[in-house]
Amino acid sequence: DAASQMAMQLGYFKVHGKPGATYEACAMKNFWHGRTETIRSCTIESTEMCQAFLGNESDDVKREKLLKAAATHVKVAKGAQTQSGTH
């Protein structure tokens, strides 16, 4: 999930020159009758990743920024799913 969300962030940033205010729904089936919560895909880390990919950064820096952005997305998604994170 994080890889596809980062790909969408990069594509939007490349076309529009700015981060996309996107989110995805998170099913919360552990709660009675279920519900949904929002996972925010646009983070500081995903914006920094986009800037690195579209700039003149080295492959190592791009990899580092991608991994950091993906890790942040996973953290935000887990927080949304358990209703215990910042998002």
Tab-separated table of N, CA, C and O in Angstrom:
chain	number	residue	atom	x	y	z
A	1	ASP	N	0.817	-1.191	0.000
A	1	ASP	CA	0.000	0.000	0.000
A	1	ASP	C	0.862	1.255	0.000
A	1	ASP	O	0.592	2.196	-0.742
A	2	ALA	N	1.891	1.278	0.827
A	2	ALA	CA	2.731	2.474	0.923
A	2	ALA	C	3.414	2.773	-0.410
A	2	ALA	O	3.496	3.936	-0.814
A	3	ALA	N	3.862	1.732	-1.108
A	3	ALA	CA	4.532	1.943	-2.395
A	3	ALA	C	3.584	2.565	-3.409
A	3	ALA	O	3.954	3.508	-4.125
A	4	SER	N	2.352	2.071	-3.478
A	4	SER	CA	1.398	2.628	-4.439
A	4	SER	C	1.004	4.051	-4.058
A	4	SER	O	0.847	4.913	-4.935
A	5	GLN	N	0.862	4.337	-2.780
A	5	GLN	CA	0.530	5.699	-2.345
A	5	GLN	C	1.665	6.667	-2.669
A	5	GLN	O	1.429	7.798	-3.107
A	6	MET	N	2.909	6.230	-2.495
A	6	MET	CA	4.045	7.099	-2.818
A	6	MET	C	4.148	7.315	-4.328
A	6	MET	O	4.490	8.408	-4.787
A	7	ALA	N	3.814	6.291	-5.107
A	7	ALA	CA	3.809	6.447	-6.568
A	7	ALA	C	2.761	7.466	-6.994
A	7	ALA	O	3.009	8.307	-7.875
A	8	MET	N	1.592	7.432	-6.367
A	8	MET	CA	0.546	8.405	-6.692
A	8	MET	C	0.963	9.818	-6.274
A	8	MET	O	0.710	10.779	-6.996
A	9	GLN	N	1.609	9.934	-5.114
A	9	GLN	CA	2.087	11.244	-4.675
A	9	GLN	C	3.102	11.809	-5.669
A	9	GLN	O	3.039	12.984	-6.040
A	10	LEU	N	4.022	10.954	-6.109
A	10	LEU	CA	5.054	11.395	-7.049
A	10	LEU	C	4.436	11.798	-8.384
A	10	LEU	O	4.799	12.823	-8.955
A	11	GLY	N	3.502	11.009	-8.875
A	11	GLY	CA	2.845	11.339	-10.139
A	11	GLY	C	2.114	12.667	-10.068
A	11	GLY	O	2.213	13.493	-10.979
A	12	TYR	N	1.375	12.888	-8.993
A	12	TYR	CA	0.645	14.146	-8.830
A	12	TYR	C	1.612	15.314	-8.743
A	12	TYR	O	1.426	16.347	-9.388
A	13	PHE	N	2.668	15.143	-7.967
A	13	PHE	CA	3.651	16.208	-7.788
A	13	PHE	C	4.318	16.544	-9.117
A	13	PHE	O	4.537	17.718	-9.436
A	14	LYS	N	4.619	15.530	-9.907
A	14	LYS	CA	5.275	15.742	-11.207
A	14	LYS	C	4.365	16.525	-12.157
A	14	LYS	O	4.815	17.408	-12.866
A	15	VAL	N	3.088	16.215	-12.170
A	15	VAL	CA	2.141	16.871	-13.074
A	15	VAL	C	1.790	18.286	-12.599
A	15	VAL	O	1.737	19.224	-13.391
A	16	HIS	N	1.549	18.445	-11.304
A	16	HIS	CA	1.029	19.704	-10.778
A	16	HIS	C	2.068	20.593	-10.084
A	16	HIS	O	1.770	21.742	-9.750
A	17	GLY	N	3.239	20.032	-9.802
A	17	GLY	CA	4.282	20.819	-9.165
A	17	GLY	C	4.055	21.098	-7.691
A	17	GLY	O	4.712	21.960	-7.103
A	18	LYS	N	3.147	20.368	-7.081
A	18	LYS	CA	2.861	20.522	-5.659
A	18	LYS	C	2.282	19.219	-5.135
A	18	LYS	O	1.805	18.393	-5.911
A	19	PRO	N	2.312	19.025	-3.814
A	19	PRO	CA	1.758	17.787	-3.244
A	19	PRO	C	0.245	17.714	-3.441
A	19	PRO	O	-0.438	18.736	-3.457
A	20	GLY	N	-0.240	16.513	-3.580
A	20	GLY	CA	-1.675	16.293	-3.703
A	20	GLY	C	-2.298	16.022	-2.347
A	20	GLY	O	-1.803	15.195	-1.589
A	21	ALA	N	-3.367	16.724	-2.041
A	21	ALA	CA	-4.071	16.526	-0.767
A	21	ALA	C	-4.948	15.281	-0.886
A	21	ALA	O	-6.141	15.367	-1.134
A	22	THR	N	-4.347	14.132	-0.758
A	22	THR	CA	-5.046	12.871	-0.940
A	22	THR	C	-5.190	12.129	0.374
A	22	THR	O	-4.488	12.410	1.337
A	23	TYR	N	-6.100	11.198	0.377
A	23	TYR	CA	-6.266	10.320	1.527
A	23	TYR	C	-6.869	9.014	1.027
A	23	TYR	O	-7.366	8.931	-0.090
A	24	GLU	N	-6.796	8.024	1.860
A	24	GLU	CA	-7.457	6.756	1.552
A	24	GLU	C	-8.281	6.328	2.757
A	24	GLU	O	-7.970	6.682	3.886
A	25	ALA	N	-9.324	5.599	2.477
A	25	ALA	CA	-10.181	5.106	3.555
A	25	ALA	C	-9.531	3.891	4.200
A	25	ALA	O	-8.898	3.075	3.548
A	26	CYS	N	-9.694	3.789	5.496
A	26	CYS	CA	-9.158	2.675	6.271
A	26	CYS	C	-10.330	1.976	6.963
A	26	CYS	O	-11.017	2.601	7.774
A	27	ALA	N	-10.555	0.725	6.635
A	27	ALA	CA	-11.627	-0.029	7.288
A	27	ALA	C	-11.213	-0.356	8.715
A	27	ALA	O	-10.070	-0.713	8.976
A	28	MET	N	-12.148	-0.214	9.599
A	28	MET	CA	-11.872	-0.476	11.010
A	28	MET	C	-12.802	-1.573	11.503
A	28	MET	O	-13.651	-1.367	12.359
A	29	LYS	N	-12.623	-2.756	10.958
A	29	LYS	CA	-13.527	-3.861	11.258
A	29	LYS	C	-13.392	-4.390	12.685
A	29	LYS	O	-14.207	-5.167	13.123
A	30	ASN	N	-12.385	-3.952	13.417
A	30	ASN	CA	-12.243	-4.385	14.808
A	30	ASN	C	-13.238	-3.692	15.725
A	30	ASN	O	-13.406	-4.086	16.870
A	31	PHE	N	-13.875	-2.636	15.236
A	31	PHE	CA	-14.843	-1.904	16.031
A	31	PHE	C	-16.254	-2.410	15.734
A	31	PHE	O	-16.550	-2.846	14.630
A	32	TRP	N	-17.118	-2.326	16.704
A	32	TRP	CA	-18.493	-2.789	16.558
A	32	TRP	C	-19.146	-2.100	15.364
A	32	TRP	O	-19.116	-0.891	15.254
A	33	HIS	N	-19.711	-2.872	14.461
A	33	HIS	CA	-20.349	-2.419	13.230
A	33	HIS	C	-19.370	-1.756	12.264
A	33	HIS	O	-19.795	-1.212	11.252
A	34	GLY	N	-18.111	-1.784	12.581
A	34	GLY	CA	-17.107	-1.209	11.685
A	34	GLY	C	-17.297	0.281	11.474
A	34	GLY	O	-18.227	0.893	11.955
A	35	ARG	N	-16.393	0.863	10.773
A	35	ARG	CA	-16.446	2.263	10.386
A	35	ARG	C	-15.251	2.515	9.497
A	35	ARG	O	-14.484	1.609	9.222
A	36	THR	N	-15.058	3.714	9.059
A	36	THR	CA	-13.862	4.032	8.287
A	36	THR	C	-13.132	5.194	8.936
A	36	THR	O	-13.720	5.993	9.660
A	37	GLU	N	-11.884	5.260	8.687
A	37	GLU	CA	-11.025	6.343	9.156
A	37	GLU	C	-10.204	6.791	7.953
A	37	GLU	O	-10.053	6.050	6.985
A	38	THR	N	-9.667	7.976	8.008
A	38	THR	CA	-8.893	8.532	6.905
A	38	THR	C	-7.406	8.335	7.132
A	38	THR	O	-6.899	8.630	8.209
A	39	ILE	N	-6.738	7.862	6.089
A	39	ILE	CA	-5.277	7.786	6.088
A	39	ILE	C	-4.794	8.905	5.172
A	39	ILE	O	-5.115	8.925	3.989
A	40	ARG	N	-4.053	9.822	5.714
A	40	ARG	CA	-3.506	10.925	4.923
A	40	ARG	C	-2.200	10.482	4.268
A	40	ARG	O	-1.246	10.147	4.952
A	41	SER	N	-2.179	10.493	2.957
A	41	SER	CA	-0.992	10.060	2.223
A	41	SER	C	0.001	11.188	1.997
A	41	SER	O	1.175	10.949	1.748
A	42	CYS	N	-0.465	12.403	2.053
A	42	CYS	CA	0.393	13.562	1.834
A	42	CYS	C	1.016	13.969	3.163
A	42	CYS	O	0.340	14.493	4.041
A	43	THR	N	2.304	13.705	3.298
A	43	THR	CA	3.030	14.037	4.522
A	43	THR	C	4.270	14.856	4.160
A	43	THR	O	4.624	14.973	2.979
A	44	ILE	N	4.909	15.388	5.152
A	44	ILE	CA	6.166	16.101	4.916
A	44	ILE	C	7.163	15.157	4.252
A	44	ILE	O	7.865	15.527	3.306
A	45	GLU	N	7.194	13.920	4.724
A	45	GLU	CA	8.142	12.935	4.182
A	45	GLU	C	7.834	12.596	2.717
A	45	GLU	O	8.756	12.442	1.915
A	46	SER	N	6.549	12.481	2.364
A	46	SER	CA	6.223	12.179	0.961
A	46	SER	C	6.553	13.371	0.063
A	46	SER	O	6.991	13.185	-1.084
A	47	THR	N	6.387	14.583	0.575
A	47	THR	CA	6.752	15.773	-0.198
A	47	THR	C	8.261	15.833	-0.407
A	47	THR	O	8.728	16.116	-1.516
A	48	GLU	N	9.016	15.542	0.636
A	48	GLU	CA	10.478	15.516	0.506
A	48	GLU	C	10.921	14.438	-0.474
A	48	GLU	O	11.872	14.629	-1.233
A	49	MET	N	10.224	13.297	-0.480
A	49	MET	CA	10.532	12.231	-1.428
A	49	MET	C	10.314	12.711	-2.853
A	49	MET	O	11.148	12.508	-3.733
A	50	CYS	N	9.185	13.379	-3.093
A	50	CYS	CA	8.884	13.880	-4.434
A	50	CYS	C	9.935	14.879	-4.893
A	50	CYS	O	10.396	14.820	-6.043
A	51	GLN	N	10.312	15.777	-4.012
A	51	GLN	CA	11.329	16.767	-4.356
A	51	GLN	C	12.656	16.101	-4.694
A	51	GLN	O	13.345	16.525	-5.628
A	52	ALA	N	13.008	15.048	-3.962
A	52	ALA	CA	14.256	14.329	-4.231
A	52	ALA	C	14.199	13.628	-5.588
A	52	ALA	O	15.150	13.686	-6.369
A	53	PHE	N	13.068	12.985	-5.878
A	53	PHE	CA	12.941	12.260	-7.139
A	53	PHE	C	12.926	13.190	-8.339
A	53	PHE	O	13.413	12.834	-9.406
A	54	LEU	N	12.382	14.372	-8.180
A	54	LEU	CA	12.293	15.298	-9.300
A	54	LEU	C	13.455	16.279	-9.348
A	54	LEU	O	13.573	17.061	-10.286
A	55	GLY	N	14.317	16.208	-8.355
A	55	GLY	CA	15.504	17.064	-8.314
A	55	GLY	C	16.727	16.306	-8.806
A	55	GLY	O	16.630	15.289	-9.496
A	56	ASN	N	17.868	16.786	-8.421
A	56	ASN	CA	19.131	16.185	-8.854
A	56	ASN	C	19.785	15.361	-7.753
A	56	ASN	O	21.000	15.294	-7.669
A	57	GLU	N	18.973	14.745	-6.926
A	57	GLU	CA	19.503	13.954	-5.811
A	57	GLU	C	20.068	12.621	-6.312
A	57	GLU	O	19.647	12.094	-7.339
A	58	SER	N	20.990	12.071	-5.551
A	58	SER	CA	21.575	10.769	-5.894
A	58	SER	C	20.557	9.657	-5.666
A	58	SER	O	19.553	9.847	-4.971
A	59	ASP	N	20.820	8.514	-6.255
A	59	ASP	CA	19.935	7.360	-6.063
A	59	ASP	C	19.853	6.967	-4.597
A	59	ASP	O	18.794	6.546	-4.122
A	60	ASP	N	20.953	7.099	-3.874
A	60	ASP	CA	20.947	6.759	-2.448
A	60	ASP	C	20.023	7.689	-1.658
A	60	ASP	O	19.286	7.237	-0.782
A	61	VAL	N	20.049	8.964	-1.976
A	61	VAL	CA	19.170	9.924	-1.295
A	61	VAL	C	17.717	9.642	-1.661
A	61	VAL	O	16.835	9.653	-0.796
A	62	LYS	N	17.465	9.349	-2.920
A	62	LYS	CA	16.101	9.021	-3.357
A	62	LYS	C	15.581	7.795	-2.617
A	62	LYS	O	14.447	7.769	-2.156
A	63	ARG	N	16.409	6.773	-2.505
A	63	ARG	CA	16.026	5.546	-1.805
A	63	ARG	C	15.724	5.847	-0.334
A	63	ARG	O	14.719	5.391	0.211
A	64	GLU	N	16.599	6.634	0.296
A	64	GLU	CA	16.410	7.000	1.699
A	64	GLU	C	15.087	7.755	1.898
A	64	GLU	O	14.325	7.466	2.826
A	65	LYS	N	14.808	8.714	1.029
A	65	LYS	CA	13.573	9.503	1.143
A	65	LYS	C	12.341	8.636	0.891
A	65	LYS	O	11.315	8.790	1.559
A	66	LEU	N	12.423	7.728	-0.070
A	66	LEU	CA	11.302	6.829	-0.359
A	66	LEU	C	11.015	5.927	0.837
A	66	LEU	O	9.862	5.775	1.248
A	67	LEU	N	12.053	5.337	1.398
A	67	LEU	CA	11.862	4.442	2.544
A	67	LEU	C	11.302	5.194	3.751
A	67	LEU	O	10.430	4.679	4.458
A	68	LYS	N	11.769	6.413	3.964
A	68	LYS	CA	11.262	7.208	5.082
A	68	LYS	C	9.797	7.577	4.862
A	68	LYS	O	8.982	7.495	5.778
A	69	ALA	N	9.450	7.966	3.633
A	69	ALA	CA	8.060	8.322	3.325
A	69	ALA	C	7.143	7.118	3.461
A	69	ALA	O	6.034	7.212	3.999
A	70	ALA	N	7.601	5.962	2.985
A	70	ALA	CA	6.797	4.739	3.085
A	70	ALA	C	6.615	4.331	4.549
A	70	ALA	O	5.521	3.930	4.956
A	71	ALA	N	7.668	4.444	5.341
A	71	ALA	CA	7.571	4.105	6.766
A	71	ALA	C	6.596	5.033	7.479
A	71	ALA	O	5.806	4.592	8.325
A	72	THR	N	6.617	6.302	7.130
A	72	THR	CA	5.667	7.251	7.723
A	72	THR	C	4.252	6.880	7.341
A	72	THR	O	3.339	6.904	8.174
A	73	HIS	N	4.043	6.503	6.079
A	73	HIS	CA	2.705	6.114	5.629
A	73	HIS	C	2.208	4.887	6.407
A	73	HIS	O	1.053	4.854	6.838
A	74	VAL	N	3.064	3.908	6.593
A	74	VAL	CA	2.686	2.704	7.344
A	74	VAL	C	2.323	3.081	8.782
A	74	VAL	O	1.322	2.599	9.326
A	75	LYS	N	3.101	3.964	9.397
A	75	LYS	CA	2.821	4.406	10.768
A	75	LYS	C	1.478	5.126	10.846
A	75	LYS	O	0.676	4.872	11.754
A	76	VAL	N	1.223	6.018	9.898
A	76	VAL	CA	-0.045	6.749	9.875
A	76	VAL	C	-1.210	5.785	9.653
A	76	VAL	O	-2.255	5.887	10.305
A	77	ALA	N	-1.031	4.810	8.756
A	77	ALA	CA	-2.090	3.833	8.474
A	77	ALA	C	-2.397	2.982	9.700
A	77	ALA	O	-3.572	2.756	10.029
A	78	LYS	N	-1.370	2.519	10.389
A	78	LYS	CA	-1.592	1.728	11.600
A	78	LYS	C	-2.275	2.558	12.680
A	78	LYS	O	-3.152	2.068	13.389
A	79	GLY	N	-1.873	3.825	12.805
A	79	GLY	CA	-2.508	4.703	13.772
A	79	GLY	C	-3.975	4.928	13.455
A	79	GLY	O	-4.819	4.948	14.351
A	80	ALA	N	-4.286	5.086	12.183
A	80	ALA	CA	-5.684	5.280	11.783
A	80	ALA	C	-6.502	4.019	12.049
A	80	ALA	O	-7.638	4.093	12.527
A	81	GLN	N	-5.916	2.877	11.756
A	81	GLN	CA	-6.634	1.618	11.924
A	81	GLN	C	-6.974	1.330	13.385
A	81	GLN	O	-8.026	0.781	13.696
A	82	THR	N	-6.097	1.736	14.276
A	82	THR	CA	-6.326	1.484	15.708
A	82	THR	C	-6.848	2.722	16.427
A	82	THR	O	-7.029	2.701	17.631
A	83	GLN	N	-7.057	3.771	15.680
A	83	GLN	CA	-7.531	5.038	16.201
A	83	GLN	C	-6.620	5.552	17.314
A	83	GLN	O	-7.056	6.080	18.320
A	84	SER	N	-5.311	5.409	17.085
A	84	SER	CA	-4.355	5.822	18.104
A	84	SER	C	-3.207	6.651	17.550
A	84	SER	O	-2.253	6.928	18.265
A	85	GLY	N	-3.277	7.029	16.298
A	85	GLY	CA	-2.162	7.760	15.700
A	85	GLY	C	-2.535	9.155	15.289
A	85	GLY	O	-3.670	9.578	15.381
A	86	THR	N	-1.528	9.875	14.844
A	86	THR	CA	-1.776	11.201	14.299
A	86	THR	C	-1.990	11.063	12.811
A	86	THR	O	-1.311	10.296	12.139
A	87	HIS	N	-2.964	11.764	12.307
A	87	HIS	CA	-3.246	11.715	10.868
A	87	HIS	C	-3.947	12.941	10.398
A	87	HIS	O	-4.163	13.878	10.978
